[in-house]
Each structure stands twice: as C-alpha cells, then as structure tokens.
Short mmCIF file of C-alpha atoms in Angstrom, two decimals:
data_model
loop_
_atom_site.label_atom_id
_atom_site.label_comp_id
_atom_site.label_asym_id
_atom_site.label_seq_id
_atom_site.Cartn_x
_atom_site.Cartn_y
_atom_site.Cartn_z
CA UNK A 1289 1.07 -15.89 2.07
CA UNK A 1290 -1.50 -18.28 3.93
CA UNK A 1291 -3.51 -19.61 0.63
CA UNK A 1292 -5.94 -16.29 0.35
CA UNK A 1293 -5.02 -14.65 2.92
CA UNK A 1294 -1.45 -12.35 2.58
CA UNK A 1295 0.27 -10.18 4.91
CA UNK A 1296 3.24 -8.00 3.94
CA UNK A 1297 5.21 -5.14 5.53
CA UNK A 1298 8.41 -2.86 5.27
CA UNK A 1299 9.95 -0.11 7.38
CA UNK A 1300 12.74 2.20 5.93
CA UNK A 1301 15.54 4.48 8.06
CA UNK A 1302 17.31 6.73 6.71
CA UNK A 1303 20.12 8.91 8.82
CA UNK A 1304 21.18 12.43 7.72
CA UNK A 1305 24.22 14.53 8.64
CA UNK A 1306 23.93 17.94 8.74
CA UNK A 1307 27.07 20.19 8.63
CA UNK A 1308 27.71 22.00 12.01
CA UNK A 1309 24.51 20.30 13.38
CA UNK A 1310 23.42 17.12 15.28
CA UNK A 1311 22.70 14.29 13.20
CA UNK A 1312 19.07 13.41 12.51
CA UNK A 1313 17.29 9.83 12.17
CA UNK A 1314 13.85 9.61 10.42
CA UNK A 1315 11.65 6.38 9.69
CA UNK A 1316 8.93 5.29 8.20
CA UNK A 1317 7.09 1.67 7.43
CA UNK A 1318 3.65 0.25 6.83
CA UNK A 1319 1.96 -3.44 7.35
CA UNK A 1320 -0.64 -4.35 4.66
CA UNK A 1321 -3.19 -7.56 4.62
CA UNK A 1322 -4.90 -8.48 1.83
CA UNK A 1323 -7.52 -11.35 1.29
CA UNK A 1324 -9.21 -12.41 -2.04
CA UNK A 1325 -12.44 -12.89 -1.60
CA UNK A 1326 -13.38 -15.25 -4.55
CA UNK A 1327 -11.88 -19.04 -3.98
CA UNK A 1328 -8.99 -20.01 -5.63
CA UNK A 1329 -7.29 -16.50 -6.29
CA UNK A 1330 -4.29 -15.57 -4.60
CA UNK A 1331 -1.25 -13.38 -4.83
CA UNK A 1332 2.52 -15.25 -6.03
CA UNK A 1333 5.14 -14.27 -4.75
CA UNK A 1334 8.37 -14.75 -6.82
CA UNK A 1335 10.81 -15.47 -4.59
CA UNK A 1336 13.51 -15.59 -7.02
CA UNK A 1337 13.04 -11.57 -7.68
CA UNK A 1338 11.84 -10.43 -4.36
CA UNK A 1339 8.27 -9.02 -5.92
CA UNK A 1340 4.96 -10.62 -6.03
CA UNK A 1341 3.69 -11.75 -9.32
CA UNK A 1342 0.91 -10.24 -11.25
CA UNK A 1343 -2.80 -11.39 -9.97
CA UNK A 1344 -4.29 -13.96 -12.64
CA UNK A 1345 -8.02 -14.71 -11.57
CA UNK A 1346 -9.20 -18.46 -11.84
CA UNK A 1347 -12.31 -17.11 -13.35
CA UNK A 1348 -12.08 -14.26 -15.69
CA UNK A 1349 -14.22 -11.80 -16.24
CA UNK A 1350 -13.67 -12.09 -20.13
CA UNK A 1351 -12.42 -15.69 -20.17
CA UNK A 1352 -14.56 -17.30 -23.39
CA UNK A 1353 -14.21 -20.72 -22.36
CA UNK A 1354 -14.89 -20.27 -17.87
CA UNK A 1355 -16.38 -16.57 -17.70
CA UNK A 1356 -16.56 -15.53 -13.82
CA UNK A 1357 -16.27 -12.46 -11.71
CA UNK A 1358 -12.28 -12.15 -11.60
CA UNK A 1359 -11.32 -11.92 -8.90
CA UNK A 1360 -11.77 -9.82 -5.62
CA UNK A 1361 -9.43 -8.73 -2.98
CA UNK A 1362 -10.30 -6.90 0.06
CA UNK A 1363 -7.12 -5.01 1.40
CA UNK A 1364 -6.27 -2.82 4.62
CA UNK A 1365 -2.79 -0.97 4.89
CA UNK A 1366 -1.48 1.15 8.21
CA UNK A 1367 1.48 3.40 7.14
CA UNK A 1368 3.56 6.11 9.08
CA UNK A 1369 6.17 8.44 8.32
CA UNK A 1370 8.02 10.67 11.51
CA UNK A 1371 10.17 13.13 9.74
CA UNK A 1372 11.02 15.22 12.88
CA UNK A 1373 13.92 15.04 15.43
CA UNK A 1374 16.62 17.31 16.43
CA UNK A 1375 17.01 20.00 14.03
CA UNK A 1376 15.15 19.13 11.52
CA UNK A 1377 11.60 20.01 12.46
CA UNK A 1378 9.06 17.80 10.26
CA UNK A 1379 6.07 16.31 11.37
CA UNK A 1380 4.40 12.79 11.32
CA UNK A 1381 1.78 11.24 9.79
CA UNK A 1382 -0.06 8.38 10.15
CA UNK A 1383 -2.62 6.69 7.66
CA UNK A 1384 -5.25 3.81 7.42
CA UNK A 1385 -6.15 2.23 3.77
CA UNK A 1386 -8.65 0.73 2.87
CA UNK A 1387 -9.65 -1.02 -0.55
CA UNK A 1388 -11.29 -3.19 -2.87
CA UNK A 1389 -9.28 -4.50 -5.91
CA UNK A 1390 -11.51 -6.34 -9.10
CA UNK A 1391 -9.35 -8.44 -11.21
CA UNK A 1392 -11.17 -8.50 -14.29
CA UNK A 1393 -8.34 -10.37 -16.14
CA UNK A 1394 -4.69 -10.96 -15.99
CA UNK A 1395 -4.59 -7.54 -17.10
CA UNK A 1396 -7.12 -5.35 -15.76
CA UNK A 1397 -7.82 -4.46 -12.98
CA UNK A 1398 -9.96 -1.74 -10.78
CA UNK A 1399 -8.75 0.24 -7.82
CA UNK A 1400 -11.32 1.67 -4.66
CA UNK A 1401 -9.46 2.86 -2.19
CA UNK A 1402 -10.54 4.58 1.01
CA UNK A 1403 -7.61 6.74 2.93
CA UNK A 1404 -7.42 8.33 6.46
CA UNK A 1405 -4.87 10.65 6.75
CA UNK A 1406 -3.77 12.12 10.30
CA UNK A 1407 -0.88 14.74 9.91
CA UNK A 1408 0.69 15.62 13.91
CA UNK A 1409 1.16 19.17 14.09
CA UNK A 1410 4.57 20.49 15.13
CA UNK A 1411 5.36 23.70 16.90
CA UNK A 1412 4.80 25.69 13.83
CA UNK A 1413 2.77 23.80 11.11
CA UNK A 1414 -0.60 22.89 11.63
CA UNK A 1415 -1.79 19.43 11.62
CA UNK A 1416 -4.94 17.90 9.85
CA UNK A 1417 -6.94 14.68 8.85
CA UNK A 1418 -7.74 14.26 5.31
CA UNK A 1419 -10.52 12.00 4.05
CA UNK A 1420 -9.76 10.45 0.28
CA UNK A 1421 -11.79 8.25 -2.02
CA UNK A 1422 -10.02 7.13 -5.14
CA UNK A 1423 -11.21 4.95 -7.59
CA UNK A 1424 -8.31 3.66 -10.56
CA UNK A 1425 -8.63 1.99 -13.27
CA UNK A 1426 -5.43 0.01 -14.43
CA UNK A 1427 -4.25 -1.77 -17.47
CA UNK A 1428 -0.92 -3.70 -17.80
CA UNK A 1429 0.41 -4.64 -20.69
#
C-alpha cells in the first residue's frame, strides 16, 4: 500500500500425478491495483492475519454528523489460468477487470465490474472472448 494507491498479487501451482502417465504442472496468478479516488480512504492491511481490513470511508454516505460520498475506488485486475500440459489437455485463459467500488459505509458497498475474457483454444475445444458487465450490491454485517 502507497497511501491510496494499492497493488496486490498471487500466483498458485499446483502439480498432479497421474497413474501410468507423465506428471502434469498447471498455474495460475493475477496482479490487481486499486486506487481510491476520494482523499483520505484507503485499504488496511492487517498484517497480523494476512487479509486486508474492511474499507471504512472518511466520509460516509449516511454518516449524521460528516455526510460525504463514501468512498470510491477505481480497480484493474489481469488474471490467467493455463490448465494444459502433457496429458492433460485444458486450455488457458486470460482476463482483464475492470471496476468501480462505492463505499457507502463501513458496510455497504456497490460493485461495477467490467470483464474481458479470452479463452485459447486447444486442439479440440474451441476458444472464445466473453464480454461481462456486473453490477453487485453488498452488505456485511
């Protein structure tokens, strides 16, 4: 975390034996930036548990004594998954987020997500791209 400005990322690799077969290796990972748009907001990261902290606004939408917007967060995310190599025959994927995230409160908050989705084709699936627009609407008690 650089003040408002937070950049995380993770990979995973996971190695499977097969009986009678060569062993396969598949990964996967994705690098995410996010940056709050209103000043003073950030994401917390608790160290001490390895998770970041929920997203309490400076300004709150339905804060009776400092009303504001909440707070925004502009996000981007890059993600792939390759689940194909020797005999296991998969494909890969690759996809580009991104989103707008409204903190109204401690507690609420609203999701807009745009996803680009680009599936590889392999030597007997077809491939594709896939164009999503979701909008969620979260409350966390």
């Amino acid at each position: 975390n650089w003040g408002r400005l937070s950049v995380q990322a993770e990979g995973t690799y996971a190695y499977l034996e097969i009986r009678n077969a060569k062993h396969n290796q598949f990964w996967a990972g994705y690098v995410m930036a996010s940056l709050f748009l209103t000043p003073g907001d950030t994401r917390v990261y608790k160290r001490s548990a390895g998770v970041y902290d929920r997203v309490k606004p400076k300004a709150p939408l339905f804060d009776k004594d400092n009303p504001g917007v909440g707070a925004l967060e502009l996000t981007c995310r890059l993600s792939t998954i390759d689940l194909n190599d020797l005999t296991f025959k998969g494909r890969r994927m690759n996809d580009t987020t991104i989103g707008l995230n409204w903190y109204l409160h401690n507690n609420v908050r609203v999701m807009c997500n745009y996803i680009y989705a680009d599936l590889k084709p392999g030597k007997t699936l077809l491939g594709g791209r896939t164009h999503i627009f979701l909008i969620r609407f979260q409350v966390d008690f």
